[in-house]
Amino acid sequence: MPRWIAPAARDFLCLLWDILGLQVLQRMFSEPFYDPARSYQDNFEHGPFGLFAEPSRIRQTGAPQHTFLGQPVYAPFGVPAGPLLNGAYVKAALDMGFDIPVYKTVRTHRYACHPWPNVLAVKVEGDLGTGRTLVASETYSEPLSITNSFGVPSYDPEFWQPDMADAVTYAGPGQVVVGSYQGTKSESGSVAAYIQDFVTGARLLKQTGVKIVEVNLSCPNEGTAALLCFDVPRAREIVEAIKGELGEVPLVTKIAYFEDDERLTQFLREVGSVVDGISAINTVSAKIVDEHGHQALPGEGRLSSGVCGSAIQWAGLEMTGRLARLREELGLSYEIVGVGGVGDAAAFDRYRRAGADVVMSATSAMWNPRLAQEIKEQAHEL
Ligand SMILES: Cc1cc2nc3c(=O)[nH]c(=O)nc-3n(C[C@H](O)[C@H](O)[C@H](O)COP(=O)(O)O)c2cc1C
């Protein structure tokens, strides 16, 4: 929805569209709460935008019927790590009925963001497999897929600790805020220092009073090009060290799509037996070019970038199904957070039927701030 339309007129138009059953149109025209046309810094300081800028707090009554890692929740639905940049975004998400918002991944110290642009639309024919080249644009339309490239920036803990603590206490009954973080490679290249950074991060998060911690293991591994979650012995060492620091606070680990079932089984034997929850998936990598075939995102190492949204739903659903099957086969008890391409109640239902305890949406939620309400009204698998 363009910003020049006054809020009252906008609400009237949304109501009209709802009545006419044209929710698709409404979604296409919703102003995203993160504005890709602005820098990360600008979004951080002046966002969220659109309906998230003046959210009306949704009233929820009665006893919450679900739990997530021991916390009561009205709906097992939320926003995964990423689009909720800081406490202002998390509070808006809570107001709009996203009962499990994840505060964007932080680090133990300040870390710079990749240059703008950080979000671009991509057109994908069908399901996105690995190794594809996609053309980027600034035209966001259904079915919505984007690439996001931030490099996991972070403010110092002096900023994010009080900000996260404030967002945690803002959650109403039947809501819970999750804090996400990751370790940072040390300049010396020392693996011990890398692991210690995960432990320090766990301590800093615990100090905020956050009730659930998520560690991003779909991040670079020290000393190799592969993702940390694919290095099973090191991932195990890290989650054990984190658990030692967190004590009773539940730990979720965020992972990427595993092509290799054998490696996923190994990962779950080693890591799935230590953590309390597994969130899958993160983005799927592709080469991103402009209409002339040139690298679309400026800077070294940015030809390949993570794709999310509608085109990766198949991969998130498939991983959810495998995580549920292997949990059973291996006699494990982790809770499953299904992520990837969830844009409506039907997709939420698909994830729940595949075995997700909780479902989350990043890309679609950015362009449809009413998604949690729609799911609460329309989903069959609540
Ligand atoms: C703008 C944006 C920023 C993201 N940043 C992070 C992040 O900091 N940490 C993380 O673990 N995942 C991050 N993600 C990945 C999402 O958590 C999610 O795994 C992915 O987008 C797939 O979900 P979707 O298809 O609903 O977007 C980000 C996604 C988006 C769209």
Coordinates of C-alpha atoms and ligand atoms in Angstrom, one line a residue:
M1 CA 0.0 0.0 0.0
P2 CA 1.6 3.3 -1.0
R3 CA 2.6 5.5 2.0
W4 CA 0.7 8.5 0.7
I5 CA -2.7 6.9 1.4
A6 CA -3.8 8.1 4.8
P7 CA -4.1 5.3 7.4
A8 CA -7.9 5.6 7.6
A9 CA -8.3 5.4 3.8
R10 CA -5.8 2.5 3.8
D11 CA -7.8 0.6 6.4
F12 CA -11.0 1.2 4.5
L13 CA -9.5 -0.2 1.3
C14 CA -8.1 -3.2 3.1
L15 CA -11.5 -3.9 4.6
L16 CA -13.1 -3.5 1.1
W17 CA -10.5 -5.9 -0.4
D18 CA -11.2 -8.4 2.5
I19 CA -14.9 -8.2 1.8
L20 CA -14.4 -8.7 -1.9
G21 CA -12.2 -11.7 -1.2
L22 CA -9.2 -10.1 -2.9
Q23 CA -6.7 -10.8 -0.2
V24 CA -4.1 -11.5 -2.9
L25 CA -4.4 -7.9 -4.1
Q26 CA -4.1 -6.7 -0.6
R27 CA -0.9 -8.7 -0.1
M28 CA 0.6 -7.4 -3.3
F29 CA 0.0 -3.8 -2.2
S30 CA 1.0 -4.0 1.5
E31 CA 3.9 -1.7 2.3
P32 CA 6.6 -4.0 3.7
F33 CA 7.6 -3.3 7.3
Y34 CA 11.3 -3.5 6.1
D35 CA 11.8 -1.2 3.1
P36 CA 14.2 -2.7 0.6
A37 CA 14.6 0.8 -1.0
R38 CA 16.3 2.1 2.2
S39 CA 19.6 1.1 3.8
Y40 CA 19.7 -1.4 6.7
Q41 CA 20.7 1.5 8.9
D42 CA 17.8 3.6 7.8
N43 CA 15.4 0.7 8.4
F44 CA 17.0 0.0 11.8
E45 CA 16.6 3.7 12.9
H46 CA 13.3 4.6 11.4
G47 CA 11.4 1.3 10.9
P48 CA 9.3 -0.6 11.1
F49 CA 7.1 0.8 8.3
G50 CA 3.6 0.2 6.9
L51 CA 1.1 -1.4 9.3
F52 CA 3.9 -2.3 11.7
A53 CA 4.6 1.5 12.2
E54 CA 1.2 2.0 14.0
P55 CA 0.2 -1.6 15.0
S56 CA -3.1 -2.0 16.7
R57 CA -2.6 -4.5 19.5
I58 CA -4.6 -7.6 18.8
R59 CA -6.6 -8.8 21.9
Q60 CA -6.3 -12.5 22.5
T61 CA -8.5 -14.1 25.1
G62 CA -8.9 -17.5 26.7
A63 CA -6.1 -19.9 27.7
P64 CA -3.4 -20.4 25.0
Q65 CA -3.8 -23.9 23.6
H66 CA -0.2 -24.5 22.4
T67 CA 3.2 -24.5 23.9
F68 CA 6.7 -23.9 22.4
L69 CA 9.5 -25.4 24.4
G70 CA 7.4 -25.1 27.6
Q71 CA 6.1 -21.6 26.9
P72 CA 2.3 -21.2 26.3
V73 CA 1.5 -19.7 22.9
Y74 CA -1.8 -18.8 21.3
A75 CA -0.7 -19.9 17.8
P76 CA 2.4 -21.9 17.0
F77 CA 3.4 -19.3 14.5
G78 CA 6.0 -16.6 14.3
V79 CA 8.7 -14.6 12.4
P80 CA 12.1 -16.3 12.1
A81 CA 15.4 -14.6 12.7
G82 CA 16.0 -11.7 10.3
P83 CA 13.3 -9.2 9.4
L84 CA 12.7 -8.1 13.0
L85 CA 15.8 -5.9 13.3
N86 CA 15.4 -4.7 16.9
G87 CA 13.0 -4.3 19.7
A88 CA 10.7 -1.9 17.9
Y89 CA 10.1 -4.5 15.2
V90 CA 9.6 -7.3 17.7
K91 CA 7.1 -5.3 19.6
A92 CA 5.1 -4.5 16.4
A93 CA 5.1 -8.2 15.5
L94 CA 3.8 -9.1 18.9
D95 CA 1.1 -6.4 18.6
M96 CA 0.1 -7.8 15.2
G97 CA -0.4 -11.3 16.6
F98 CA 2.9 -13.1 15.7
D99 CA 3.1 -15.0 19.0
I100 CA 6.7 -16.2 18.5
P101 CA 8.9 -13.4 17.1
V102 CA 12.6 -14.0 16.8
Y103 CA 14.9 -11.0 17.4
K104 CA 17.4 -10.8 14.5
T105 CA 20.7 -12.6 14.9
V106 CA 23.2 -10.7 17.0
R107 CA 26.9 -11.1 17.7
T108 CA 29.1 -10.5 20.7
H109 CA 30.3 -7.2 19.2
R110 CA 29.5 -4.7 16.5
Y111 CA 29.7 -6.1 13.0
A112 CA 29.1 -4.1 9.7
C113 CA 26.3 -4.7 7.3
H114 CA 26.9 -5.5 3.6
P115 CA 26.4 -2.5 1.3
W116 CA 23.0 -1.6 0.0
P117 CA 21.0 -3.2 -1.7
N118 CA 20.3 -5.9 0.9
V119 CA 17.0 -7.2 -0.5
L120 CA 16.0 -7.7 -4.1
A121 CA 13.1 -9.5 -5.8
V122 CA 14.0 -12.7 -7.8
K123 CA 11.9 -14.4 -10.4
V124 CA 12.0 -18.2 -10.0
E125 CA 10.2 -20.6 -12.3
G126 CA 9.0 -23.5 -10.1
D127 CA 10.9 -24.8 -7.1
L128 CA 14.4 -23.5 -6.5
G129 CA 17.1 -26.2 -6.5
T130 CA 20.8 -25.6 -5.9
G131 CA 23.2 -24.0 -8.4
R132 CA 20.7 -21.8 -10.2
T133 CA 21.2 -18.3 -11.7
L134 CA 18.4 -15.9 -11.0
V135 CA 17.6 -12.4 -12.4
A136 CA 17.0 -9.8 -9.7
S137 CA 14.7 -6.8 -9.8
E138 CA 12.9 -4.3 -7.6
T139 CA 9.4 -5.5 -8.6
Y140 CA 7.9 -7.4 -5.7
S141 CA 4.9 -9.5 -6.7
E142 CA 3.2 -12.8 -6.0
P143 CA 4.5 -15.5 -5.9
L144 CA 7.0 -13.6 -3.8
S145 CA 10.7 -14.7 -3.7
I146 CA 13.6 -12.5 -2.7
T147 CA 17.3 -12.6 -2.1
N148 CA 18.6 -11.1 1.2
S149 CA 22.2 -10.2 1.8
F150 CA 23.1 -8.5 5.0
G151 CA 26.2 -10.5 6.3
V152 CA 24.5 -10.7 9.7
P153 CA 25.3 -7.2 11.0
S154 CA 25.2 -6.5 14.7
Y155 CA 25.2 -3.7 17.2
D156 CA 27.2 -3.9 20.4
P157 CA 25.7 -5.8 23.3
E158 CA 25.5 -2.5 25.1
F159 CA 22.7 -1.7 22.7
W160 CA 21.0 -5.0 22.0
Q161 CA 21.0 -6.4 25.5
P162 CA 18.7 -3.8 27.0
D163 CA 16.7 -3.6 23.7
M164 CA 16.1 -7.4 23.7
A165 CA 15.3 -7.4 27.4
D166 CA 12.7 -4.8 26.9
A167 CA 11.1 -6.7 23.9
V168 CA 11.1 -9.9 26.0
T169 CA 9.0 -8.3 28.8
Y170 CA 6.6 -6.7 26.2
A171 CA 5.3 -10.1 25.1
G172 CA 1.7 -10.6 26.4
P173 CA 0.3 -13.9 27.7
G174 CA 0.5 -16.6 25.1
Q175 CA 3.5 -15.0 23.4
V176 CA 7.3 -15.6 23.7
V177 CA 10.3 -13.8 22.2
V178 CA 13.2 -15.8 20.9
G179 CA 16.8 -14.4 20.8
S180 CA 19.0 -15.5 17.9
Y181 CA 22.8 -15.2 17.7
Q182 CA 25.9 -16.6 16.1
G183 CA 29.6 -16.7 16.8
T184 CA 32.1 -14.7 14.8
K185 CA 35.4 -16.0 13.3
S186 CA 38.4 -14.7 15.2
E187 CA 41.0 -12.7 13.4
S188 CA 43.7 -15.2 14.5
G189 CA 41.7 -18.0 12.9
S190 CA 41.7 -19.9 16.2
V191 CA 38.9 -22.5 16.4
A192 CA 39.0 -22.3 20.3
A193 CA 38.4 -18.6 20.2
Y194 CA 35.5 -19.2 17.7
I195 CA 33.9 -21.7 20.0
Q196 CA 34.5 -19.4 23.0
D197 CA 32.6 -16.6 21.2
F198 CA 29.5 -18.8 21.0
V199 CA 29.8 -19.4 24.8
T200 CA 30.1 -15.6 25.4
G201 CA 27.1 -15.0 23.2
A202 CA 25.1 -17.5 25.1
R203 CA 25.9 -15.7 28.4
L204 CA 25.0 -12.3 27.0
L205 CA 21.7 -13.6 25.7
K206 CA 20.8 -15.3 28.9
Q207 CA 21.5 -12.1 30.8
T208 CA 18.6 -10.4 28.9
G209 CA 16.1 -12.8 30.4
V210 CA 15.1 -14.2 27.0
K211 CA 13.2 -17.5 27.5
I212 CA 14.4 -19.3 24.4
V213 CA 17.8 -18.9 22.6
E214 CA 18.4 -19.8 19.0
V215 CA 21.9 -20.3 17.6
N216 CA 22.5 -19.9 13.9
L217 CA 24.6 -22.8 12.6
S218 CA 23.8 -22.1 9.0
C219 CA 26.7 -19.6 9.1
P220 CA 30.3 -19.9 7.9
N221 CA 32.5 -22.5 9.6
E222 CA 35.9 -21.3 10.9
G223 CA 38.6 -22.3 8.4
T224 CA 36.4 -23.8 5.7
A225 CA 34.0 -22.6 3.0
A226 CA 31.1 -24.9 4.1
L227 CA 28.4 -24.0 6.6
L228 CA 29.0 -24.8 10.2
C229 CA 25.9 -27.2 10.4
F230 CA 27.6 -29.4 7.8
D231 CA 30.6 -30.0 10.1
V232 CA 28.9 -32.3 12.5
P233 CA 31.7 -32.8 15.1
R234 CA 32.3 -29.1 15.4
A235 CA 28.6 -28.3 15.6
R236 CA 28.3 -30.9 18.4
E237 CA 31.2 -29.3 20.3
I238 CA 29.6 -25.8 19.9
V239 CA 26.1 -26.8 21.1
E240 CA 27.5 -28.7 24.1
A241 CA 29.5 -25.6 25.1
I242 CA 26.4 -23.4 24.6
K243 CA 24.2 -25.7 26.7
G244 CA 26.8 -25.7 29.4
E245 CA 26.4 -21.9 29.6
L246 CA 22.6 -21.7 29.1
G247 CA 21.6 -24.3 31.7
E248 CA 17.8 -24.6 31.8
V249 CA 17.2 -22.0 29.0
P250 CA 16.0 -24.0 25.9
L251 CA 18.3 -24.0 22.9
V252 CA 17.1 -24.1 19.3
T253 CA 19.5 -24.5 16.4
K254 CA 18.9 -22.9 13.0
I255 CA 20.1 -25.1 10.1
A256 CA 20.3 -25.0 6.3
Y257 CA 18.8 -27.5 3.8
F258 CA 20.7 -30.8 3.9
E259 CA 20.8 -32.5 0.5
D260 CA 22.5 -35.6 2.0
D261 CA 20.2 -37.7 4.2
E262 CA 23.1 -39.6 5.7
R263 CA 24.7 -36.3 6.9
L264 CA 21.4 -35.1 8.3
T265 CA 21.1 -38.4 10.3
Q266 CA 24.6 -37.9 11.7
F267 CA 23.8 -34.3 12.6
L268 CA 20.7 -35.3 14.5
R269 CA 22.4 -38.1 16.3
E270 CA 25.1 -35.7 17.5
V271 CA 23.4 -32.3 17.7
G272 CA 19.7 -33.3 17.8
S273 CA 20.3 -35.1 21.1
V274 CA 21.7 -32.0 22.7
V275 CA 19.5 -29.1 21.5
D276 CA 15.8 -28.6 22.4
G277 CA 14.6 -27.4 19.0
I278 CA 15.6 -27.4 15.4
S279 CA 14.6 -24.6 13.0
A280 CA 14.9 -25.3 9.3
I281 CA 15.5 -24.0 6.8
N282 CA 17.6 -20.9 6.2
T283 CA 17.9 -19.6 2.6
V284 CA 18.9 -21.6 -0.5
S285 CA 21.9 -20.2 -2.3
A286 CA 21.8 -19.0 -6.0
K287 CA 23.8 -16.8 -8.3
I288 CA 22.0 -13.4 -8.5
V289 CA 22.5 -11.3 -11.7
D290 CA 20.8 -8.1 -13.1
E291 CA 18.9 -8.0 -16.4
H292 CA 22.3 -7.7 -18.2
G293 CA 23.7 -10.8 -16.6
H294 CA 26.1 -8.8 -14.3
Q295 CA 26.4 -9.5 -10.5
A296 CA 23.4 -7.7 -9.0
L297 CA 24.7 -7.2 -5.4
P298 CA 27.9 -5.1 -5.3
G299 CA 31.1 -6.3 -3.6
E300 CA 33.3 -9.3 -3.3
G301 CA 31.7 -12.7 -2.4
R302 CA 28.2 -11.5 -3.2
L303 CA 27.5 -13.1 -6.5
S304 CA 25.9 -16.0 -4.7
S305 CA 23.3 -15.0 -2.2
G306 CA 20.5 -16.7 -0.2
V307 CA 17.0 -16.9 -1.6
C308 CA 13.9 -17.1 0.5
G309 CA 10.1 -17.0 0.0
S310 CA 7.8 -19.0 -2.1
A311 CA 10.4 -20.7 -4.3
I312 CA 11.9 -22.5 -1.3
Q313 CA 8.7 -23.8 0.3
W314 CA 9.3 -27.3 -1.1
A315 CA 12.7 -27.4 0.6
G316 CA 11.5 -26.3 4.0
L317 CA 8.6 -28.7 3.9
E318 CA 10.8 -31.6 2.8
M319 CA 13.2 -30.9 5.7
T320 CA 10.4 -30.7 8.2
G321 CA 9.1 -34.1 7.1
R322 CA 12.7 -35.6 7.3
L323 CA 13.2 -34.0 10.8
A324 CA 9.9 -35.5 12.0
R325 CA 10.7 -39.0 10.6
L326 CA 14.2 -39.0 11.9
R327 CA 13.1 -37.8 15.4
E328 CA 10.9 -40.8 15.6
E329 CA 13.5 -43.3 14.2
L330 CA 16.3 -42.0 16.4
G331 CA 14.1 -41.7 19.5
L332 CA 14.8 -38.0 20.0
S333 CA 12.6 -35.2 21.3
Y334 CA 13.6 -31.9 19.7
E335 CA 10.8 -29.6 18.7
I336 CA 10.6 -28.7 15.0
V337 CA 10.3 -25.1 13.7
G338 CA 9.3 -25.3 10.0
V339 CA 10.5 -22.3 7.9
G340 CA 10.5 -21.5 4.2
G341 CA 8.0 -19.9 1.9
V342 CA 5.0 -19.8 4.2
G343 CA 2.7 -17.1 2.8
D344 CA -0.8 -18.2 3.7
A345 CA -2.9 -20.5 6.0
A346 CA -2.7 -23.4 3.5
A347 CA 1.1 -23.3 3.7
F348 CA 0.9 -23.2 7.5
D349 CA -1.3 -26.3 7.4
R350 CA 1.1 -28.1 5.0
Y351 CA 4.0 -27.5 7.4
R352 CA 1.9 -28.7 10.4
R353 CA 0.9 -31.9 8.6
A354 CA 4.5 -32.5 7.7
G355 CA 5.4 -32.5 11.4
A356 CA 6.2 -28.9 12.4
D357 CA 5.5 -28.0 16.0
V358 CA 5.9 -24.4 15.1
V359 CA 5.8 -22.6 11.7
M360 CA 7.4 -19.3 10.9
S361 CA 7.4 -16.8 8.0
A362 CA 10.0 -14.1 7.1
T363 CA 9.5 -13.0 3.5
S364 CA 5.8 -13.1 3.3
A365 CA 5.3 -11.6 6.7
M366 CA 7.4 -8.6 5.6
W367 CA 4.9 -7.8 2.8
N368 CA 1.8 -9.1 4.7
P369 CA 1.7 -7.7 8.3
R370 CA -1.7 -9.3 8.7
L371 CA -0.4 -12.9 8.1
A372 CA -0.6 -14.0 11.7
Q373 CA -4.2 -12.9 11.9
E374 CA -5.1 -14.6 8.6
I375 CA -3.6 -17.8 9.9
K376 CA -5.5 -17.6 13.1
E377 CA -8.7 -17.1 11.2
Q378 CA -8.2 -19.6 8.4
A379 CA -5.8 -22.4 9.3
H380 CA -7.2 -25.9 10.0
E381 CA -4.1 -27.2 11.8
L382 CA -4.0 -24.8 14.7
Ligands
LIG1 C1 15.4 -9.8 5.5 C2 15.9 -11.2 6.0 C3 16.9 -11.3 7.0 C4 17.3 -12.5 7.4 N1 18.3 -12.5 8.4 C5 18.6 -13.7 9.0 C6 19.4 -13.8 10.2 O1 19.9 -12.7 10.7 N2 19.6 -15.0 10.8 C7 19.0 -16.1 10.4 O2 19.2 -17.2 11.0 N3 18.2 -16.1 9.3 C8 18.0 -14.9 8.6 N4 17.1 -14.9 7.6 C9 16.5 -16.2 7.0 C10 15.1 -16.4 7.6 O3 15.1 -16.6 9.0 C11 14.5 -17.7 7.0 O4 15.2 -18.8 7.3 C12 14.4 -17.6 5.5 O5 14.1 -16.3 5.0 C13 13.3 -18.6 4.9 O6 12.1 -18.2 5.3 P1 11.0 -17.4 4.3 O7 10.9 -18.2 3.1 O8 9.7 -17.3 5.1 O9 11.6 -16.0 4.1 C14 16.7 -13.7 7.0 C15 15.6 -13.6 6.1 C16 15.2 -12.3 5.6 C17 14.1 -12.3 4.6

